[in-house]
Amino acid sequence: MAFISKKRKVANAKVDANKAYSLKEASAIVKDTSVAKFDASVDLHVRLGVDPKKADQAIRGTVTLPHGTGKTKRVLVLCTPDKEADANSAGADYVGLDEFVQKIEGGWTDVDVVIATPAVMPKIGKLGKILGPRNLMPNPKTGTVTNDVAAAVNEVKGGKIAFKVDKAGIVHASIGRVSFSPEKIAENGQEFLNAIIKAKPTTAKGTYLKGISMASSMGPGIALDTKSFVQ
């Protein structure tokens, strides 16, 4: 049997496992049940009524959280020399091409987002096996393949996050930190869930939002009332 610390037991006791909470309630409880000694991430886990094996139900997209994620994202821009100045002025952490292609081939993935211009995509296609599983591969659908690299960097630094459904039909996302006010957590959560609802495929049958859980890093899961969200 797994060991449960005293702090975690106290935190668990603050959550009614048989209740589905409103987003507003959960946003307050998640702060009160954080047991980490650091500024823990607040995460939402959304179980969807989709079949990820079907291409038209493989939910993915982007959303800009009104209050950001609370984390400074490290951005790599892969581009031709004429775009490097734009990327650097926008605040990209790493800018270049061949040097970083070689580093990634060697296993380096110490970034949160990779942005690329269309012109270099043929060169970086071979990196899919490394970047794909880490959700780092540039994709036009998420705005990470673009000629306007400055705008893309600004969006990422400003709180834009990408999401996609996993093989189990669940979407996971960090929507803030426990240091955020309950109001900011709730507003970020609502914006994220709105994007999930908007992404509902026309071919999805039955209940779309099957389950929603909020939790801080190492904290207990808090079930949300799915019926309170317009589907």
PDB file of C-alpha atoms in Angstrom:
ATOM      1  CA  MET A   1       0.000   0.000   0.000  1.00  0.00           C
ATOM      2  CA  ALA A   2       1.336   3.420  -0.994  1.00  0.00           C
ATOM      3  CA  PHE A   3       2.501   5.707   1.797  1.00  0.00           C
ATOM      4  CA  ILE A   4       0.365   8.826   2.267  1.00  0.00           C
ATOM      5  CA  SER A   5       1.878  11.747   4.156  1.00  0.00           C
ATOM      6  CA  LYS A   6       0.036  13.550   6.958  1.00  0.00           C
ATOM      7  CA  LYS A   7      -0.232  16.666   4.775  1.00  0.00           C
ATOM      8  CA  ARG A   8      -1.808  14.673   1.961  1.00  0.00           C
ATOM      9  CA  LYS A   9      -4.267  13.009   4.367  1.00  0.00           C
ATOM     10  CA  VAL A  10      -5.358  16.447   5.618  1.00  0.00           C
ATOM     11  CA  ALA A  11      -5.680  17.663   2.006  1.00  0.00           C
ATOM     12  CA  ASN A  12      -7.680  14.587   0.992  1.00  0.00           C
ATOM     13  CA  ALA A  13     -10.092  15.199   3.866  1.00  0.00           C
ATOM     14  CA  LYS A  14     -10.937  18.637   2.440  1.00  0.00           C
ATOM     15  CA  VAL A  15     -12.306  17.113  -0.771  1.00  0.00           C
ATOM     16  CA  ASP A  16     -15.637  15.279  -0.819  1.00  0.00           C
ATOM     17  CA  ALA A  17     -15.024  12.364  -3.195  1.00  0.00           C
ATOM     18  CA  ASN A  18     -18.779  11.993  -3.768  1.00  0.00           C
ATOM     19  CA  LYS A  19     -19.345  15.616  -4.805  1.00  0.00           C
ATOM     20  CA  ALA A  20     -18.960  17.352  -8.157  1.00  0.00           C
ATOM     21  CA  TYR A  21     -17.847  20.927  -7.523  1.00  0.00           C
ATOM     22  CA  SER A  22     -18.401  24.116  -9.498  1.00  0.00           C
ATOM     23  CA  LEU A  23     -15.365  25.632 -11.196  1.00  0.00           C
ATOM     24  CA  LYS A  24     -15.451  28.503  -8.704  1.00  0.00           C
ATOM     25  CA  GLU A  25     -15.495  26.111  -5.706  1.00  0.00           C
ATOM     26  CA  ALA A  26     -12.728  23.896  -7.115  1.00  0.00           C
ATOM     27  CA  SER A  27     -10.516  26.925  -7.827  1.00  0.00           C
ATOM     28  CA  ALA A  28     -10.580  27.826  -4.133  1.00  0.00           C
ATOM     29  CA  ILE A  29     -10.193  24.252  -2.864  1.00  0.00           C
ATOM     30  CA  VAL A  30      -7.207  23.511  -5.127  1.00  0.00           C
ATOM     31  CA  LYS A  31      -5.264  26.278  -3.350  1.00  0.00           C
ATOM     32  CA  ASP A  32      -6.255  24.949   0.054  1.00  0.00           C
ATOM     33  CA  THR A  33      -5.240  21.370  -0.763  1.00  0.00           C
ATOM     34  CA  SER A  34      -1.796  22.049  -2.219  1.00  0.00           C
ATOM     35  CA  VAL A  35       0.822  20.070  -0.277  1.00  0.00           C
ATOM     36  CA  ALA A  36       3.902  20.934  -2.359  1.00  0.00           C
ATOM     37  CA  LYS A  37       6.649  23.137  -0.922  1.00  0.00           C
ATOM     38  CA  PHE A  38       6.869  25.002  -4.244  1.00  0.00           C
ATOM     39  CA  ASP A  39       4.418  27.074  -6.303  1.00  0.00           C
ATOM     40  CA  ALA A  40       2.579  24.050  -7.660  1.00  0.00           C
ATOM     41  CA  SER A  41       0.961  23.870 -11.060  1.00  0.00           C
ATOM     42  CA  VAL A  42      -2.853  23.781 -11.244  1.00  0.00           C
ATOM     43  CA  ASP A  43      -3.927  21.221 -13.815  1.00  0.00           C
ATOM     44  CA  LEU A  44      -7.189  20.301 -15.500  1.00  0.00           C
ATOM     45  CA  HIS A  45      -7.830  16.788 -16.800  1.00  0.00           C
ATOM     46  CA  VAL A  46     -10.797  16.491 -19.159  1.00  0.00           C
ATOM     47  CA  ARG A  47     -12.149  13.066 -20.204  1.00  0.00           C
ATOM     48  CA  LEU A  48     -13.923  13.322 -23.540  1.00  0.00           C
ATOM     49  CA  GLY A  49     -16.453  11.145 -25.325  1.00  0.00           C
ATOM     50  CA  VAL A  50     -14.322  10.823 -28.459  1.00  0.00           C
ATOM     51  CA  ASP A  51     -12.363   8.110 -30.242  1.00  0.00           C
ATOM     52  CA  PRO A  52      -8.805   9.510 -30.619  1.00  0.00           C
ATOM     53  CA  LYS A  53      -8.033   6.781 -33.185  1.00  0.00           C
ATOM     54  CA  LYS A  54     -10.343   8.531 -35.636  1.00  0.00           C
ATOM     55  CA  ALA A  55      -8.581  11.457 -37.319  1.00  0.00           C
ATOM     56  CA  ASP A  56     -11.629  13.742 -37.099  1.00  0.00           C
ATOM     57  CA  GLN A  57     -11.922  13.106 -33.346  1.00  0.00           C
ATOM     58  CA  ALA A  58      -8.249  13.588 -32.441  1.00  0.00           C
ATOM     59  CA  ILE A  59      -8.948  16.858 -30.608  1.00  0.00           C
ATOM     60  CA  ARG A  60      -6.157  19.411 -30.659  1.00  0.00           C
ATOM     61  CA  GLY A  61      -5.942  23.178 -30.555  1.00  0.00           C
ATOM     62  CA  THR A  62      -4.634  26.239 -28.769  1.00  0.00           C
ATOM     63  CA  VAL A  63      -6.010  28.714 -26.268  1.00  0.00           C
ATOM     64  CA  THR A  64      -4.620  31.895 -24.743  1.00  0.00           C
ATOM     65  CA  LEU A  65      -5.197  31.916 -20.997  1.00  0.00           C
ATOM     66  CA  PRO A  66      -6.189  35.422 -19.804  1.00  0.00           C
ATOM     67  CA  HIS A  67      -3.792  35.258 -16.846  1.00  0.00           C
ATOM     68  CA  GLY A  68      -1.047  33.129 -18.403  1.00  0.00           C
ATOM     69  CA  THR A  69       0.239  29.864 -16.938  1.00  0.00           C
ATOM     70  CA  GLY A  70       2.539  31.382 -14.333  1.00  0.00           C
ATOM     71  CA  LYS A  71       5.462  29.670 -16.024  1.00  0.00           C
ATOM     72  CA  THR A  72       7.969  31.355 -18.318  1.00  0.00           C
ATOM     73  CA  LYS A  73       8.063  29.186 -21.414  1.00  0.00           C
ATOM     74  CA  ARG A  74      11.352  28.476 -23.177  1.00  0.00           C
ATOM     75  CA  VAL A  75      10.868  28.985 -26.914  1.00  0.00           C
ATOM     76  CA  LEU A  76      13.010  27.684 -29.766  1.00  0.00           C
ATOM     77  CA  VAL A  77      12.543  29.243 -33.219  1.00  0.00           C
ATOM     78  CA  LEU A  78      13.849  27.249 -36.170  1.00  0.00           C
ATOM     79  CA  CYS A  79      14.133  29.601 -39.125  1.00  0.00           C
ATOM     80  CA  THR A  80      16.226  30.995 -41.961  1.00  0.00           C
ATOM     81  CA  PRO A  81      18.675  33.833 -41.164  1.00  0.00           C
ATOM     82  CA  ASP A  82      16.297  36.544 -42.451  1.00  0.00           C
ATOM     83  CA  LYS A  83      13.808  35.721 -39.663  1.00  0.00           C
ATOM     84  CA  GLU A  84      16.316  35.494 -36.797  1.00  0.00           C
ATOM     85  CA  ALA A  85      16.178  39.193 -35.859  1.00  0.00           C
ATOM     86  CA  ASP A  86      12.354  39.072 -35.566  1.00  0.00           C
ATOM     87  CA  ALA A  87      12.513  35.998 -33.335  1.00  0.00           C
ATOM     88  CA  ASN A  88      15.205  37.458 -31.099  1.00  0.00           C
ATOM     89  CA  SER A  89      13.441  40.816 -30.702  1.00  0.00           C
ATOM     90  CA  ALA A  90      10.237  39.012 -29.686  1.00  0.00           C
ATOM     91  CA  GLY A  91      12.100  37.262 -26.877  1.00  0.00           C
ATOM     92  CA  ALA A  92      12.736  33.760 -28.222  1.00  0.00           C
ATOM     93  CA  ASP A  93      15.180  31.865 -25.992  1.00  0.00           C
ATOM     94  CA  TYR A  94      16.890  30.005 -28.834  1.00  0.00           C
ATOM     95  CA  VAL A  95      17.044  30.954 -32.516  1.00  0.00           C
ATOM     96  CA  GLY A  96      18.741  29.159 -35.406  1.00  0.00           C
ATOM     97  CA  LEU A  97      18.460  26.060 -37.557  1.00  0.00           C
ATOM     98  CA  ASP A  98      21.234  23.579 -38.350  1.00  0.00           C
ATOM     99  CA  GLU A  99      22.864  23.861 -34.918  1.00  0.00           C
ATOM    100  CA  PHE A 100      19.590  23.063 -33.147  1.00  0.00           C
ATOM    101  CA  VAL A 101      18.565  20.331 -35.602  1.00  0.00           C
ATOM    102  CA  GLN A 102      21.818  18.570 -34.700  1.00  0.00           C
ATOM    103  CA  LYS A 103      21.274  19.133 -30.967  1.00  0.00           C
ATOM    104  CA  ILE A 104      17.738  17.710 -31.141  1.00  0.00           C
ATOM    105  CA  GLU A 105      18.979  14.697 -33.137  1.00  0.00           C
ATOM    106  CA  GLY A 106      21.390  14.167 -30.247  1.00  0.00           C
ATOM    107  CA  GLY A 107      18.483  14.111 -27.771  1.00  0.00           C
ATOM    108  CA  TRP A 108      18.282  17.761 -26.649  1.00  0.00           C
ATOM    109  CA  THR A 109      14.685  18.867 -25.977  1.00  0.00           C
ATOM    110  CA  ASP A 110      15.184  21.424 -23.207  1.00  0.00           C
ATOM    111  CA  VAL A 111      12.407  23.757 -24.446  1.00  0.00           C
ATOM    112  CA  ASP A 112       8.660  24.123 -23.940  1.00  0.00           C
ATOM    113  CA  VAL A 113       7.630  25.238 -27.442  1.00  0.00           C
ATOM    114  CA  VAL A 114       9.210  24.911 -30.890  1.00  0.00           C
ATOM    115  CA  ILE A 115       8.203  27.374 -33.618  1.00  0.00           C
ATOM    116  CA  ALA A 116       9.290  26.967 -37.244  1.00  0.00           C
ATOM    117  CA  THR A 117       8.885  28.817 -40.534  1.00  0.00           C
ATOM    118  CA  PRO A 118       7.316  26.879 -43.458  1.00  0.00           C
ATOM    119  CA  ALA A 119      10.581  27.122 -45.420  1.00  0.00           C
ATOM    120  CA  VAL A 120      12.510  24.988 -42.908  1.00  0.00           C
ATOM    121  CA  MET A 121       9.878  22.273 -42.357  1.00  0.00           C
ATOM    122  CA  PRO A 122      11.481  19.897 -44.911  1.00  0.00           C
ATOM    123  CA  LYS A 123      14.683  20.061 -42.862  1.00  0.00           C
ATOM    124  CA  ILE A 124      13.026  19.322 -39.530  1.00  0.00           C
ATOM    125  CA  GLY A 125      10.543  16.653 -40.621  1.00  0.00           C
ATOM    126  CA  LYS A 126      13.044  13.999 -39.532  1.00  0.00           C
ATOM    127  CA  LEU A 127      12.804  15.338 -35.956  1.00  0.00           C
ATOM    128  CA  GLY A 128       9.206  14.156 -35.633  1.00  0.00           C
ATOM    129  CA  LYS A 129      10.182  10.958 -33.837  1.00  0.00           C
ATOM    130  CA  ILE A 130      11.888  12.982 -31.103  1.00  0.00           C
ATOM    131  CA  LEU A 131       9.630  16.059 -30.907  1.00  0.00           C
ATOM    132  CA  GLY A 132       6.287  14.354 -31.607  1.00  0.00           C
ATOM    133  CA  PRO A 133       6.010  12.249 -28.419  1.00  0.00           C
ATOM    134  CA  ARG A 134       6.905  15.359 -26.378  1.00  0.00           C
ATOM    135  CA  ASN A 135       4.199  17.432 -28.097  1.00  0.00           C
ATOM    136  CA  LEU A 136       6.931  19.764 -29.396  1.00  0.00           C
ATOM    137  CA  MET A 137       6.659  19.214 -33.165  1.00  0.00           C
ATOM    138  CA  PRO A 138       5.704  22.458 -34.953  1.00  0.00           C
ATOM    139  CA  ASN A 139       2.217  22.261 -36.452  1.00  0.00           C
ATOM    140  CA  PRO A 140       0.231  24.769 -38.547  1.00  0.00           C
ATOM    141  CA  LYS A 141      -2.929  23.893 -36.555  1.00  0.00           C
ATOM    142  CA  THR A 142      -1.368  25.160 -33.337  1.00  0.00           C
ATOM    143  CA  GLY A 143       0.175  28.239 -34.937  1.00  0.00           C
ATOM    144  CA  THR A 144       3.729  27.000 -34.508  1.00  0.00           C
ATOM    145  CA  VAL A 145       4.450  26.820 -38.246  1.00  0.00           C
ATOM    146  CA  THR A 146       4.342  30.427 -39.430  1.00  0.00           C
ATOM    147  CA  ASN A 147       6.287  33.159 -41.199  1.00  0.00           C
ATOM    148  CA  ASP A 148       5.257  35.646 -38.502  1.00  0.00           C
ATOM    149  CA  VAL A 149       7.636  34.253 -35.885  1.00  0.00           C
ATOM    150  CA  ALA A 150       7.492  37.405 -33.743  1.00  0.00           C
ATOM    151  CA  ALA A 151       3.708  37.124 -33.273  1.00  0.00           C
ATOM    152  CA  ALA A 152       3.987  33.401 -32.509  1.00  0.00           C
ATOM    153  CA  VAL A 153       6.659  33.998 -29.846  1.00  0.00           C
ATOM    154  CA  ASN A 154       4.614  36.813 -28.285  1.00  0.00           C
ATOM    155  CA  GLU A 155       1.529  34.584 -28.100  1.00  0.00           C
ATOM    156  CA  VAL A 156       3.410  31.759 -26.384  1.00  0.00           C
ATOM    157  CA  LYS A 157       5.095  34.107 -23.930  1.00  0.00           C
ATOM    158  CA  GLY A 158       1.706  35.749 -23.305  1.00  0.00           C
ATOM    159  CA  GLY A 159      -0.041  32.587 -22.098  1.00  0.00           C
ATOM    160  CA  LYS A 160      -0.957  30.667 -25.244  1.00  0.00           C
ATOM    161  CA  ILE A 161      -0.994  26.906 -24.659  1.00  0.00           C
ATOM    162  CA  ALA A 162      -1.509  23.966 -26.996  1.00  0.00           C
ATOM    163  CA  PHE A 163      -3.612  20.939 -26.079  1.00  0.00           C
ATOM    164  CA  LYS A 164      -4.410  17.579 -27.606  1.00  0.00           C
ATOM    165  CA  VAL A 165      -6.313  14.498 -26.578  1.00  0.00           C
ATOM    166  CA  ASP A 166      -4.247  11.466 -25.559  1.00  0.00           C
ATOM    167  CA  LYS A 167      -4.833   7.825 -26.510  1.00  0.00           C
ATOM    168  CA  ALA A 168      -7.170   7.395 -23.539  1.00  0.00           C
ATOM    169  CA  GLY A 169      -9.417  10.268 -24.666  1.00  0.00           C
ATOM    170  CA  ILE A 170      -8.166  12.697 -22.007  1.00  0.00           C
ATOM    171  CA  VAL A 171      -6.864  16.252 -22.445  1.00  0.00           C
ATOM    172  CA  HIS A 172      -4.397  17.489 -19.803  1.00  0.00           C
ATOM    173  CA  ALA A 173      -3.393  21.120 -19.338  1.00  0.00           C
ATOM    174  CA  SER A 174      -1.697  23.373 -16.801  1.00  0.00           C
ATOM    175  CA  ILE A 175      -3.917  26.429 -16.300  1.00  0.00           C
ATOM    176  CA  GLY A 176      -1.966  28.316 -13.642  1.00  0.00           C
ATOM    177  CA  ARG A 177      -0.267  28.104 -10.254  1.00  0.00           C
ATOM    178  CA  VAL A 178      -1.563  27.775  -6.692  1.00  0.00           C
ATOM    179  CA  SER A 179      -0.224  31.291  -6.056  1.00  0.00           C
ATOM    180  CA  PHE A 180      -2.928  32.597  -8.436  1.00  0.00           C
ATOM    181  CA  SER A 181      -6.136  33.949  -6.881  1.00  0.00           C
ATOM    182  CA  PRO A 182      -9.180  31.615  -7.091  1.00  0.00           C
ATOM    183  CA  GLU A 183     -10.715  34.084  -9.561  1.00  0.00           C
ATOM    184  CA  LYS A 184      -7.719  33.880 -11.920  1.00  0.00           C
ATOM    185  CA  ILE A 185      -7.654  30.070 -11.734  1.00  0.00           C
ATOM    186  CA  ALA A 186     -11.383  29.940 -12.504  1.00  0.00           C
ATOM    187  CA  GLU A 187     -11.117  32.396 -15.416  1.00  0.00           C
ATOM    188  CA  ASN A 188      -8.201  30.474 -16.949  1.00  0.00           C
ATOM    189  CA  GLY A 189     -10.080  27.212 -16.422  1.00  0.00           C
ATOM    190  CA  GLN A 190     -13.228  28.568 -18.064  1.00  0.00           C
ATOM    191  CA  GLU A 191     -11.257  29.813 -21.088  1.00  0.00           C
ATOM    192  CA  PHE A 192      -9.584  26.415 -21.486  1.00  0.00           C
ATOM    193  CA  LEU A 193     -12.873  24.506 -21.177  1.00  0.00           C
ATOM    194  CA  ASN A 194     -14.535  26.864 -23.665  1.00  0.00           C
ATOM    195  CA  ALA A 195     -11.815  25.938 -26.170  1.00  0.00           C
ATOM    196  CA  ILE A 196     -12.369  22.223 -25.513  1.00  0.00           C
ATOM    197  CA  ILE A 197     -16.137  22.589 -26.019  1.00  0.00           C
ATOM    198  CA  LYS A 198     -15.604  24.639 -29.188  1.00  0.00           C
ATOM    199  CA  ALA A 199     -13.343  21.872 -30.544  1.00  0.00           C
ATOM    200  CA  LYS A 200     -16.097  19.239 -30.277  1.00  0.00           C
ATOM    201  CA  PRO A 201     -16.153  17.232 -33.525  1.00  0.00           C
ATOM    202  CA  THR A 202     -19.495  16.867 -35.305  1.00  0.00           C
ATOM    203  CA  THR A 203     -18.956  13.095 -35.450  1.00  0.00           C
ATOM    204  CA  ALA A 204     -18.700  12.697 -31.645  1.00  0.00           C
ATOM    205  CA  LYS A 205     -21.741  10.834 -30.305  1.00  0.00           C
ATOM    206  CA  GLY A 206     -23.221  10.825 -26.808  1.00  0.00           C
ATOM    207  CA  THR A 207     -21.827  12.774 -23.855  1.00  0.00           C
ATOM    208  CA  TYR A 208     -18.845  14.932 -24.852  1.00  0.00           C
ATOM    209  CA  LEU A 209     -17.565  16.098 -21.442  1.00  0.00           C
ATOM    210  CA  LYS A 210     -17.449  12.800 -19.552  1.00  0.00           C
ATOM    211  CA  GLY A 211     -15.396  13.970 -16.600  1.00  0.00           C
ATOM    212  CA  ILE A 212     -13.366  16.955 -15.436  1.00  0.00           C
ATOM    213  CA  SER A 213     -10.854  16.926 -12.603  1.00  0.00           C
ATOM    214  CA  MET A 214      -8.734  19.738 -11.161  1.00  0.00           C
ATOM    215  CA  ALA A 215      -5.622  19.140  -9.072  1.00  0.00           C
ATOM    216  CA  SER A 216      -2.424  20.815  -8.011  1.00  0.00           C
ATOM    217  CA  SER A 217       0.935  19.052  -8.367  1.00  0.00           C
ATOM    218  CA  MET A 218       0.907  16.256  -5.730  1.00  0.00           C
ATOM    219  CA  GLY A 219      -2.544  17.384  -4.531  1.00  0.00           C
ATOM    220  CA  PRO A 220      -5.837  15.428  -4.556  1.00  0.00           C
ATOM    221  CA  GLY A 221      -8.139  15.454  -7.560  1.00  0.00           C
ATOM    222  CA  ILE A 222     -11.288  17.601  -7.351  1.00  0.00           C
ATOM    223  CA  ALA A 223     -14.177  16.461  -9.556  1.00  0.00           C
ATOM    224  CA  LEU A 224     -16.029  19.211 -11.412  1.00  0.00           C
ATOM    225  CA  ASP A 225     -19.714  19.222 -12.320  1.00  0.00           C
ATOM    226  CA  THR A 226     -19.674  18.650 -16.098  1.00  0.00           C
ATOM    227  CA  LYS A 227     -23.343  19.634 -16.361  1.00  0.00           C
ATOM    228  CA  SER A 228     -22.452  23.203 -15.351  1.00  0.00           C
ATOM    229  CA  PHE A 229     -20.646  23.717 -18.667  1.00  0.00           C
ATOM    230  CA  VAL A 230     -22.551  24.419 -21.860  1.00  0.00           C
ATOM    231  CA  GLN A 231     -21.926  21.583 -24.298  1.00  0.00           C
TER     232      GLN A 231
END
